[in-house]
Short mmCIF file of C-alpha atoms in Angstrom, two decimals:
data_model
loop_
_atom_site.label_atom_id
_atom_site.label_comp_id
_atom_site.label_asym_id
_atom_site.label_seq_id
_atom_site.Cartn_x
_atom_site.Cartn_y
_atom_site.Cartn_z
CA ASP L 193 91.57 4.95 162.61
CA THR L 194 94.13 2.63 164.73
CA ALA L 195 92.90 -0.96 164.14
CA VAL L 196 93.72 -3.30 167.38
CA SER L 197 95.57 -0.30 169.54
CA GLN L 198 97.71 -0.95 172.89
CA THR L 199 98.38 0.77 175.78
CA PRO L 200 100.65 2.20 176.98
CA LYS L 201 103.68 1.62 174.18
CA TYR L 202 106.09 1.50 176.52
CA LEU L 203 105.96 0.60 180.22
CA VAL L 204 109.26 0.63 182.66
CA THR L 205 108.38 -0.45 185.90
CA GLN L 206 109.69 -2.11 189.62
CA MET L 207 109.69 -5.81 190.08
CA GLY L 208 106.65 -6.04 192.48
CA ASN L 209 104.18 -4.01 190.75
CA ASP L 210 101.12 -5.12 189.01
CA LYS L 211 100.72 -3.02 186.07
CA SER L 212 98.52 -3.45 182.81
CA ILE L 213 98.25 -3.86 179.74
CA LYS L 214 95.30 -2.89 177.70
CA CYS L 215 94.05 -3.84 174.15
CA GLU L 216 91.07 -2.26 171.93
CA GLN L 217 90.03 -3.35 168.45
CA ASN L 218 87.78 -1.66 166.23
CA LEU L 219 87.30 -4.47 163.28
CA GLY L 220 84.48 -5.73 164.48
CA HIS L 221 86.94 -8.84 165.47
CA ASP L 222 85.23 -11.34 168.36
CA THR L 223 88.92 -13.07 168.70
CA MET L 224 91.22 -11.16 169.95
CA TYR L 225 94.55 -12.81 171.24
CA TRP L 226 97.77 -11.29 173.86
CA TYR L 227 101.52 -12.53 172.42
CA LYS L 228 105.00 -12.56 174.19
CA GLN L 229 107.70 -11.83 172.30
CA ASP L 230 111.14 -12.26 174.51
CA SER L 231 114.52 -10.92 173.52
CA LYS L 232 114.69 -13.42 170.69
CA LYS L 233 112.26 -12.01 168.77
CA PHE L 234 110.09 -15.60 169.14
CA LEU L 235 106.58 -14.55 169.40
CA LYS L 236 104.05 -16.67 172.05
CA ILE L 237 100.90 -17.16 172.46
CA MET L 238 99.47 -16.46 175.49
CA PHE L 239 95.77 -16.38 175.49
CA SER L 240 92.51 -16.28 173.18
CA TYR L 241 89.36 -14.96 173.68
CA ASN L 242 86.62 -15.35 171.94
CA ASN L 243 83.29 -13.92 171.97
CA LYS L 244 84.39 -12.85 175.28
CA GLU L 245 84.93 -16.96 176.10
CA LEU L 246 88.63 -18.02 176.93
CA ILE L 247 89.42 -20.44 175.17
CA ILE L 248 93.40 -20.17 174.96
CA ASN L 249 95.14 -21.31 177.79
CA GLU L 250 99.14 -21.52 177.31
CA THR L 251 101.44 -22.64 180.69
CA VAL L 252 101.82 -18.98 181.60
CA PRO L 253 102.30 -17.72 185.59
CA ASN L 254 98.67 -17.16 186.98
CA ARG L 255 100.14 -13.19 187.92
CA PHE L 256 98.82 -13.37 183.90
CA SER L 257 95.05 -12.93 184.49
CA PRO L 258 93.15 -11.34 180.32
CA LYS L 259 90.34 -9.99 181.33
CA SER L 260 87.82 -8.91 178.85
CA PRO L 261 84.84 -6.87 179.24
CA ASP L 262 83.98 -7.22 175.72
CA LYS L 263 84.73 -8.48 172.51
CA ALA L 264 86.27 -5.19 172.20
CA HIS L 265 88.25 -5.05 174.45
CA LEU L 266 91.28 -7.79 175.46
CA ASN L 267 93.80 -6.43 178.87
CA LEU L 268 96.40 -8.72 180.44
CA HIS L 269 96.75 -7.62 184.26
CA ILE L 270 100.48 -9.06 185.71
CA ASN L 271 100.98 -9.46 189.25
CA SER L 272 104.38 -9.30 191.03
CA LEU L 273 105.90 -8.24 188.45
CA GLU L 274 109.04 -10.08 187.11
CA LEU L 275 112.23 -9.55 185.67
CA GLY L 276 111.32 -11.92 183.48
CA ASP L 277 108.83 -10.65 182.12
CA SER L 278 110.75 -7.25 180.38
CA ALA L 279 109.44 -8.59 177.13
CA VAL L 280 106.71 -6.96 174.49
CA TYR L 281 103.63 -7.91 174.22
CA PHE L 282 101.72 -7.46 171.27
CA CYS L 283 97.24 -8.47 170.81
CA ALA L 284 95.90 -8.83 167.78
CA SER L 285 92.26 -10.02 166.51
CA SER L 286 90.96 -12.16 164.24
CA GLY L 287 86.35 -12.20 163.27
CA GLY L 288 84.55 -14.38 161.88
CA GLN L 289 85.39 -18.59 162.20
CA GLY L 290 86.19 -19.29 158.71
CA LEU L 291 89.70 -20.59 157.72
CA ILE L 292 90.89 -17.59 155.60
CA ALA L 293 88.98 -14.52 158.58
CA LYS L 294 89.58 -16.36 161.39
CA ASN L 295 93.87 -16.67 160.19
CA ILE L 296 94.27 -13.08 159.05
CA GLN L 297 95.47 -11.91 162.25
CA TYR L 298 95.63 -8.28 162.68
CA PHE L 299 98.84 -7.11 166.12
CA GLY L 300 98.45 -3.52 167.83
CA ALA L 301 101.78 -2.06 167.78
CA GLY L 302 103.20 -3.61 171.16
CA THR L 303 103.28 -3.11 174.57
CA ARG L 304 107.55 -3.31 176.05
CA LEU L 305 107.47 -3.63 179.18
CA SER L 306 110.82 -3.51 181.07
CA VAL L 307 110.46 -5.01 185.08
CA LEU L 308 113.88 -2.71 186.93
CA LYS M 141 113.38 -28.23 168.85
CA ASN M 142 110.57 -25.15 167.69
CA GLU M 143 108.43 -27.59 165.44
CA VAL M 144 108.32 -24.15 162.69
CA GLU M 145 112.21 -23.29 161.24
CA GLN M 146 113.64 -20.87 159.32
CA SER M 147 116.82 -19.90 157.42
CA PRO M 148 118.91 -18.16 157.81
CA GLN M 149 118.61 -16.17 160.71
CA ASN M 150 120.37 -13.40 159.51
CA LEU M 151 120.28 -12.21 156.28
CA THR M 152 121.79 -9.38 154.70
CA ALA M 153 122.26 -8.36 151.33
CA GLN M 154 122.58 -4.80 148.62
CA GLU M 155 119.80 -3.67 146.97
CA GLY M 156 118.20 -4.86 143.18
CA GLU M 157 119.13 -8.45 144.60
CA PHE M 158 116.16 -11.05 145.18
CA ILE M 159 116.27 -12.64 147.91
CA THR M 160 114.79 -16.06 149.53
CA ILE M 161 113.91 -17.06 153.42
CA ASN M 162 112.51 -20.73 154.23
CA CYS M 163 110.37 -22.24 157.62
CA SER M 164 110.28 -25.77 157.56
CA TYR M 165 107.51 -27.24 159.80
CA SER M 166 107.32 -30.13 161.41
CA VAL M 167 103.09 -30.74 162.26
CA GLY M 168 100.65 -30.34 160.50
CA ILE M 169 98.75 -26.88 159.66
CA SER M 170 95.43 -26.20 158.16
CA ALA M 171 97.48 -22.54 157.05
CA LEU M 172 101.25 -20.84 157.18
CA HIS M 173 101.20 -17.23 156.98
CA TRP M 174 104.62 -14.91 156.54
CA LEU M 175 104.49 -11.96 158.73
CA GLN M 176 107.36 -9.30 158.82
CA GLN M 177 107.84 -6.71 161.78
CA HIS M 178 109.20 -3.43 161.46
CA PRO M 179 112.19 -1.96 163.43
CA GLY M 180 110.05 -0.10 165.08
CA GLY M 181 108.65 -3.31 166.19
CA GLY M 182 104.81 -3.95 163.92
CA ILE M 183 103.98 -6.58 163.15
CA VAL M 184 102.10 -7.20 159.06
CA SER M 185 100.69 -10.12 157.98
CA LEU M 186 101.90 -9.88 154.47
CA PHE M 187 100.74 -13.95 153.22
CA MET M 188 98.02 -16.79 154.33
CA LEU M 189 98.77 -20.08 152.37
CA SER M 190 97.45 -23.53 152.52
CA SER M 191 98.42 -24.55 149.02
CA GLY M 192 100.83 -23.33 145.59
CA LYS M 193 102.08 -20.08 145.27
CA LYS M 194 100.82 -16.33 146.08
CA LYS M 195 102.20 -12.16 144.95
CA HIS M 196 101.79 -9.54 146.25
CA GLY M 197 104.19 -6.79 144.78
CA ARG M 198 107.51 -7.43 145.53
CA LEU M 199 107.47 -10.88 147.08
CA ILE M 200 106.19 -13.84 146.72
CA ALA M 201 104.85 -17.36 148.87
CA THR M 202 105.26 -20.01 148.02
CA ILE M 203 104.03 -23.29 150.01
CA ASN M 204 105.23 -27.30 149.34
CA ILE M 205 102.64 -28.64 151.99
CA GLN M 206 103.68 -32.90 151.22
CA GLU M 207 107.86 -31.39 151.59
CA LYS M 208 106.77 -29.17 154.74
CA HIS M 209 108.39 -26.18 153.74
CA SER M 210 107.15 -22.31 152.39
CA SER M 211 109.83 -19.84 150.67
CA LEU M 212 108.85 -15.90 150.77
CA HIS M 213 110.83 -14.33 147.97
CA ILE M 214 110.93 -10.36 147.71
CA THR M 215 112.56 -9.07 144.09
CA ALA M 216 114.46 -5.92 143.42
CA SER M 217 115.37 -5.31 147.59
CA HIS M 218 115.15 -2.49 148.66
CA PRO M 219 116.52 -0.88 152.33
CA ARG M 220 112.92 -0.58 153.17
CA ASP M 221 111.92 -4.08 153.13
CA SER M 222 115.01 -4.50 155.82
CA ALA M 223 112.47 -5.93 159.28
CA VAL M 224 112.12 -8.74 160.40
CA TYR M 225 109.98 -11.78 158.54
CA ILE M 226 108.14 -14.35 161.05
CA CYS M 227 106.67 -17.76 159.40
CA ALA M 228 104.12 -18.75 161.29
CA VAL M 229 101.48 -22.18 161.19
CA ARG M 230 97.86 -23.45 162.64
CA SER M 231 98.28 -26.21 164.33
CA TYR M 232 95.93 -29.04 162.47
CA ASN M 233 95.46 -30.73 165.83
CA THR M 234 95.52 -27.30 168.08
CA ASP M 235 94.37 -25.49 166.26
CA LYS M 236 96.81 -22.72 167.70
CA LEU M 237 99.81 -20.75 166.18
CA ILE M 238 102.95 -21.64 165.68
CA PHE M 239 105.84 -18.92 165.15
CA GLY M 240 109.08 -19.86 164.16
CA THR M 241 112.35 -17.68 165.19
CA GLY M 242 112.36 -14.64 162.66
CA THR M 243 114.57 -14.22 159.96
CA ARG M 244 116.76 -10.71 160.35
CA LEU M 245 116.96 -8.91 156.41
CA GLN M 246 119.09 -5.55 156.79
CA VAL M 247 119.04 -4.37 152.86
CA PHE M 248 121.31 -1.95 152.36
CA PRO M 249 121.62 0.56 149.54
#
């Protein structure tokens, strides 16, 4: 069974559209993350949720809105897509509050978003 | 300047060679990670270090907290080791993970 699963794997869409990427983890973790990886392979955190509560919210456009219906899911909704949103988006999760548990993040396979 | 710098950016090697990838950081950290990103895009956590050295199979990771430097070594490299290797540190002050730009490794048979 996949521990952290993201859907879809590929997403091609037109500028101006609204799209969502879903993420689910079956590890019982209480913290989930969204990362953006740009064309230069640079990973940058966007959001982090702990027990459905937002704890990290980096400076991302407010067109990006994370939604966590429960602690196993963290979905990313993007409004009014722009060309610069094209990237690979990774979801990750981690469990517990101890240093080791908090630091071991399990990543999804990524969603490659192409905005045309 | 990034808070986490890796070198080299690109690395090619012949099968069997000993590989070293370096990571330097400029912030106080509580932990450092080495991640591997496969050509298909999936990311796997290899090591989490806060001091000393860890070994897993042919992979060895070391960290020198005083010098703010870590190295990832691969012994007897193999084409299946071809991937992007990413260093990430957890900032002691902000508790956030900060990523390096990655090192692209290609191992040829």
